[in-house]
mmCIF file of C-alpha atoms in Angstrom:
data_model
loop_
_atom_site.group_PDB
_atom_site.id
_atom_site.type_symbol
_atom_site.label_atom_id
_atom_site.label_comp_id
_atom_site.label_asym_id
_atom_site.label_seq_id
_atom_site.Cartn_x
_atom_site.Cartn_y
_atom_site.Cartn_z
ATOM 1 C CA UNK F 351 -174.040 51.419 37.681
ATOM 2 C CA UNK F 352 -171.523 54.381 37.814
ATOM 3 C CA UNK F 353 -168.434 52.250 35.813
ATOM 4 C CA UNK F 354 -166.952 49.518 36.664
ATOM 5 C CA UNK F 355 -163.204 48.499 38.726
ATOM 6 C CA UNK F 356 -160.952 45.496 37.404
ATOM 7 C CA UNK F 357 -158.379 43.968 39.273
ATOM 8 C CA UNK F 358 -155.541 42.282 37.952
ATOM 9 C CA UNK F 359 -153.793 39.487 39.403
ATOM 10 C CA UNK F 360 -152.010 41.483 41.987
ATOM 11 C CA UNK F 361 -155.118 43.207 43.030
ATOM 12 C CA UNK F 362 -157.416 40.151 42.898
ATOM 13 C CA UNK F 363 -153.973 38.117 45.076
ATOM 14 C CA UNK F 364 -154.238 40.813 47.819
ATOM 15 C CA UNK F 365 -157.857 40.913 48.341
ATOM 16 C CA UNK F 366 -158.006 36.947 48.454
ATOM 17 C CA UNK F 367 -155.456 37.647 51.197
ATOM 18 C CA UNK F 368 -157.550 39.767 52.818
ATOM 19 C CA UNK F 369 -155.246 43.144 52.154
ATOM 20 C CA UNK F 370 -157.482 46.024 54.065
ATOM 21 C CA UNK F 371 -156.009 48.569 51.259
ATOM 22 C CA UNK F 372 -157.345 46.728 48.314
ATOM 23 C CA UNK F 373 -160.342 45.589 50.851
ATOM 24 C CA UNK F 374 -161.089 49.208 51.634
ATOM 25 C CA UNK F 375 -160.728 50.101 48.104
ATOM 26 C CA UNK F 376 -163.272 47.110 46.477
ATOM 27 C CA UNK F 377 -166.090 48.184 49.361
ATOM 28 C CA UNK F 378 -165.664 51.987 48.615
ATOM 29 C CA UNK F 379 -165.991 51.408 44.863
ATOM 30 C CA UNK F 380 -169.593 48.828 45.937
ATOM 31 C CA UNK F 381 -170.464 52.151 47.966
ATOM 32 C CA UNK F 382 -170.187 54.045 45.010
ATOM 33 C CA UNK F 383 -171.942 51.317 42.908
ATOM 34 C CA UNK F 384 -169.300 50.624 40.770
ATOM 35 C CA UNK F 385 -169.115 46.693 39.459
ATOM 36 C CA UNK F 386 -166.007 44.957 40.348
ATOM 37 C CA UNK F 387 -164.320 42.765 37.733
ATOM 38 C CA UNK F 388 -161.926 40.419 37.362
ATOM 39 C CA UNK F 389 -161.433 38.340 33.798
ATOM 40 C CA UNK F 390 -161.170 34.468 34.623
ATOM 41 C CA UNK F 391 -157.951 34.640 33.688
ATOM 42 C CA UNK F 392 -156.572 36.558 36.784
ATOM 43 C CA UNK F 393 -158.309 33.931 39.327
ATOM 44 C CA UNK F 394 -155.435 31.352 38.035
ATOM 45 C CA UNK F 395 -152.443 34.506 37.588
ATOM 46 C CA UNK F 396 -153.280 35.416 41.180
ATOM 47 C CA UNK F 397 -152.441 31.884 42.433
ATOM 48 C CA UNK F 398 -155.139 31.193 45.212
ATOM 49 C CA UNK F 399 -153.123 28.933 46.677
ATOM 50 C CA UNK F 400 -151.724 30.260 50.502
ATOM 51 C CA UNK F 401 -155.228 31.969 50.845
ATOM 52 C CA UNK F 402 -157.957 30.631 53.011
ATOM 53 C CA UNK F 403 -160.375 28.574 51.030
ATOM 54 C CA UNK F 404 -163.463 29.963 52.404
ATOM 55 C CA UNK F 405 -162.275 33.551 52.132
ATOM 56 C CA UNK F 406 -161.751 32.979 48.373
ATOM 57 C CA UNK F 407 -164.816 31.540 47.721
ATOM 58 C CA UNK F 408 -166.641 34.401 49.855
ATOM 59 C CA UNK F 409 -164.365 37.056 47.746
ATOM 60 C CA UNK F 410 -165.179 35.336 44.269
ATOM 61 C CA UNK F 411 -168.361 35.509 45.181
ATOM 62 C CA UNK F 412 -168.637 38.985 45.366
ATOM 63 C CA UNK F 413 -166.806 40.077 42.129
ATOM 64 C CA UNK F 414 -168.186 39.313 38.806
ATOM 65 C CA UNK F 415 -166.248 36.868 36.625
ATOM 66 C CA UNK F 416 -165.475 38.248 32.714
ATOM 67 C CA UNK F 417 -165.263 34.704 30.785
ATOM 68 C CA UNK F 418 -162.150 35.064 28.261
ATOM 69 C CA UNK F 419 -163.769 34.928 25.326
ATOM 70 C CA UNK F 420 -162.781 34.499 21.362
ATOM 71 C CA UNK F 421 -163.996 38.546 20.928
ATOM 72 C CA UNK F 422 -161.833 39.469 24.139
ATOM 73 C CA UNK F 423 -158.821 37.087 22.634
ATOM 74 C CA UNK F 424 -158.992 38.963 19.483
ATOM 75 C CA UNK F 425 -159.211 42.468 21.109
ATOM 76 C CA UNK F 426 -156.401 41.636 23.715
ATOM 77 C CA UNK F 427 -153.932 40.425 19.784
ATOM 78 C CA UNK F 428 -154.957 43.831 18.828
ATOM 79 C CA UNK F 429 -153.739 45.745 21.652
ATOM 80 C CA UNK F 430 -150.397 43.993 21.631
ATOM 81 C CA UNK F 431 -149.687 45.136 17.737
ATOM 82 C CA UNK F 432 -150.868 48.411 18.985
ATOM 83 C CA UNK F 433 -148.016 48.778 21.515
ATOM 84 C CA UNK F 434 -145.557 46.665 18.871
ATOM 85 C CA UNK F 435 -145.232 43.698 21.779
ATOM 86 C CA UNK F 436 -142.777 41.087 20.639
ATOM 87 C CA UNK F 437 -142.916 39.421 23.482
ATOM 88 C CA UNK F 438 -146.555 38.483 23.520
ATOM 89 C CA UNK F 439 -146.289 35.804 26.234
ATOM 90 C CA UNK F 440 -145.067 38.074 28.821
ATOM 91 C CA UNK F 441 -147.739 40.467 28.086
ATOM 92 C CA UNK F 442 -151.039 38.271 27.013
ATOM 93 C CA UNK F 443 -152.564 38.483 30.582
ATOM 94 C CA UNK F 444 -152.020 42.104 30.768
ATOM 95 C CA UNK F 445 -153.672 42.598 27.056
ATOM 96 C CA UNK F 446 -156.330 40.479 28.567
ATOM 97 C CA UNK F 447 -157.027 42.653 31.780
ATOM 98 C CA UNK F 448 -156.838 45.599 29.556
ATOM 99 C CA UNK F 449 -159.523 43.982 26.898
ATOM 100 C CA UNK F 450 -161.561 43.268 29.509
ATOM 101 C CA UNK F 451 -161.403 46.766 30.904
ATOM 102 C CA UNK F 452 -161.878 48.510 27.591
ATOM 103 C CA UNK F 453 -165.172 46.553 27.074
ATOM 104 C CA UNK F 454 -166.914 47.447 30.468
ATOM 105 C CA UNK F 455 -168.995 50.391 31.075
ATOM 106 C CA UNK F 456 -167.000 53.362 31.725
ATOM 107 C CA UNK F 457 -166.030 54.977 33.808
ATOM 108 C CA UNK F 458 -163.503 52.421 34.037
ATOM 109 C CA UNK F 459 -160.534 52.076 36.650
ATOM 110 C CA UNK F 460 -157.955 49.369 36.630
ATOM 111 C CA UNK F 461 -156.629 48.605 39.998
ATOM 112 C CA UNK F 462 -152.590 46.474 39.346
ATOM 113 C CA UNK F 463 -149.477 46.426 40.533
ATOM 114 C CA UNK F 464 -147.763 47.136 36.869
ATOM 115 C CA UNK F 465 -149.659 50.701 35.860
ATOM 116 C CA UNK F 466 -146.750 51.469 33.365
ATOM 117 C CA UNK F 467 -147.757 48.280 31.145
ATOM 118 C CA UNK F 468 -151.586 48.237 31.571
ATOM 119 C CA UNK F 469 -151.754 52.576 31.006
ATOM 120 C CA UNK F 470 -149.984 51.549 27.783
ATOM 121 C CA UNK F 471 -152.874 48.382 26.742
ATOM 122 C CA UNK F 472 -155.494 50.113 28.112
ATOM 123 C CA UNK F 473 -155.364 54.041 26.609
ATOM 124 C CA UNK F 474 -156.667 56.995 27.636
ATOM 125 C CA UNK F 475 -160.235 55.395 28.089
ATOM 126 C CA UNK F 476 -158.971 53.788 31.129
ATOM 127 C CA UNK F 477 -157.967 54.944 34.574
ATOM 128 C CA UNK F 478 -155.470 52.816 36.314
ATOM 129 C CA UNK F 479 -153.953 53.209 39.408
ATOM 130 C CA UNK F 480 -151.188 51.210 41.557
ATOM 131 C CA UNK F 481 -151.968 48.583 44.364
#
């Protein structure tokens, strides 16, 4: 594997929607054997709902599913007090995405539509770039 590309809700949203920029994007970083990742968390933030059934199955099917975990919990807490968060709710899925992507093999890009937030929870570790 040469690193790995997470999607965050509005990345995983668009390609359930079929999007051919994040489409494009997801087969280019398959051609370059990259994993793609999402954390279970972002299937239920990106709100399925108004996308055809059998194109979300097909699409789930083809990105690996990070299980939110009690080590990923703790980790996402600890990025929060890192960037002095007091509003925790508003950021948990975001310190979530970004404990996710700081545990998978590098080189690591996060694809969102909220860089300024995740650059902050991810570091320097982490690429991230816009939707």
């Amino acid at each position: 594997m040469s690193g790995t590309l997470v999607l965050d809700s509005e990345g995983l949203s668009r390609y359930l929607r079929g999007d051919r920029t994040v489409t494009a994007r997801l087969e280019a970083a398959r051609l370059d054997d990259m994993r793609v990742v999402v954390s279970a968390v972002t299937i239920v933030e990106a709100d399925p709902q108004g996308a055809n059934r059998a194109r979300v199955s097909w699409a789930l099917s083809r990105l690996a599913v990070e299980p939110v975990t009690k080590e990923l919990a703790t980790a996402a807490v600890a990025l929060l007090a890192e960037i002095d968060s007091s509003g925790g709710h508003k950021y948990a899925l975001d310190a979530l995405v970004a404990a996710t992507a700081r545990a998978a093999h590098p080189p690591v890009v996060v694809l969102t539509s909220d860089p300024e937030d995740l650059e902050r929870l991810c570091g320097p570790r982490v690429a991230v770039l816009k939707t």
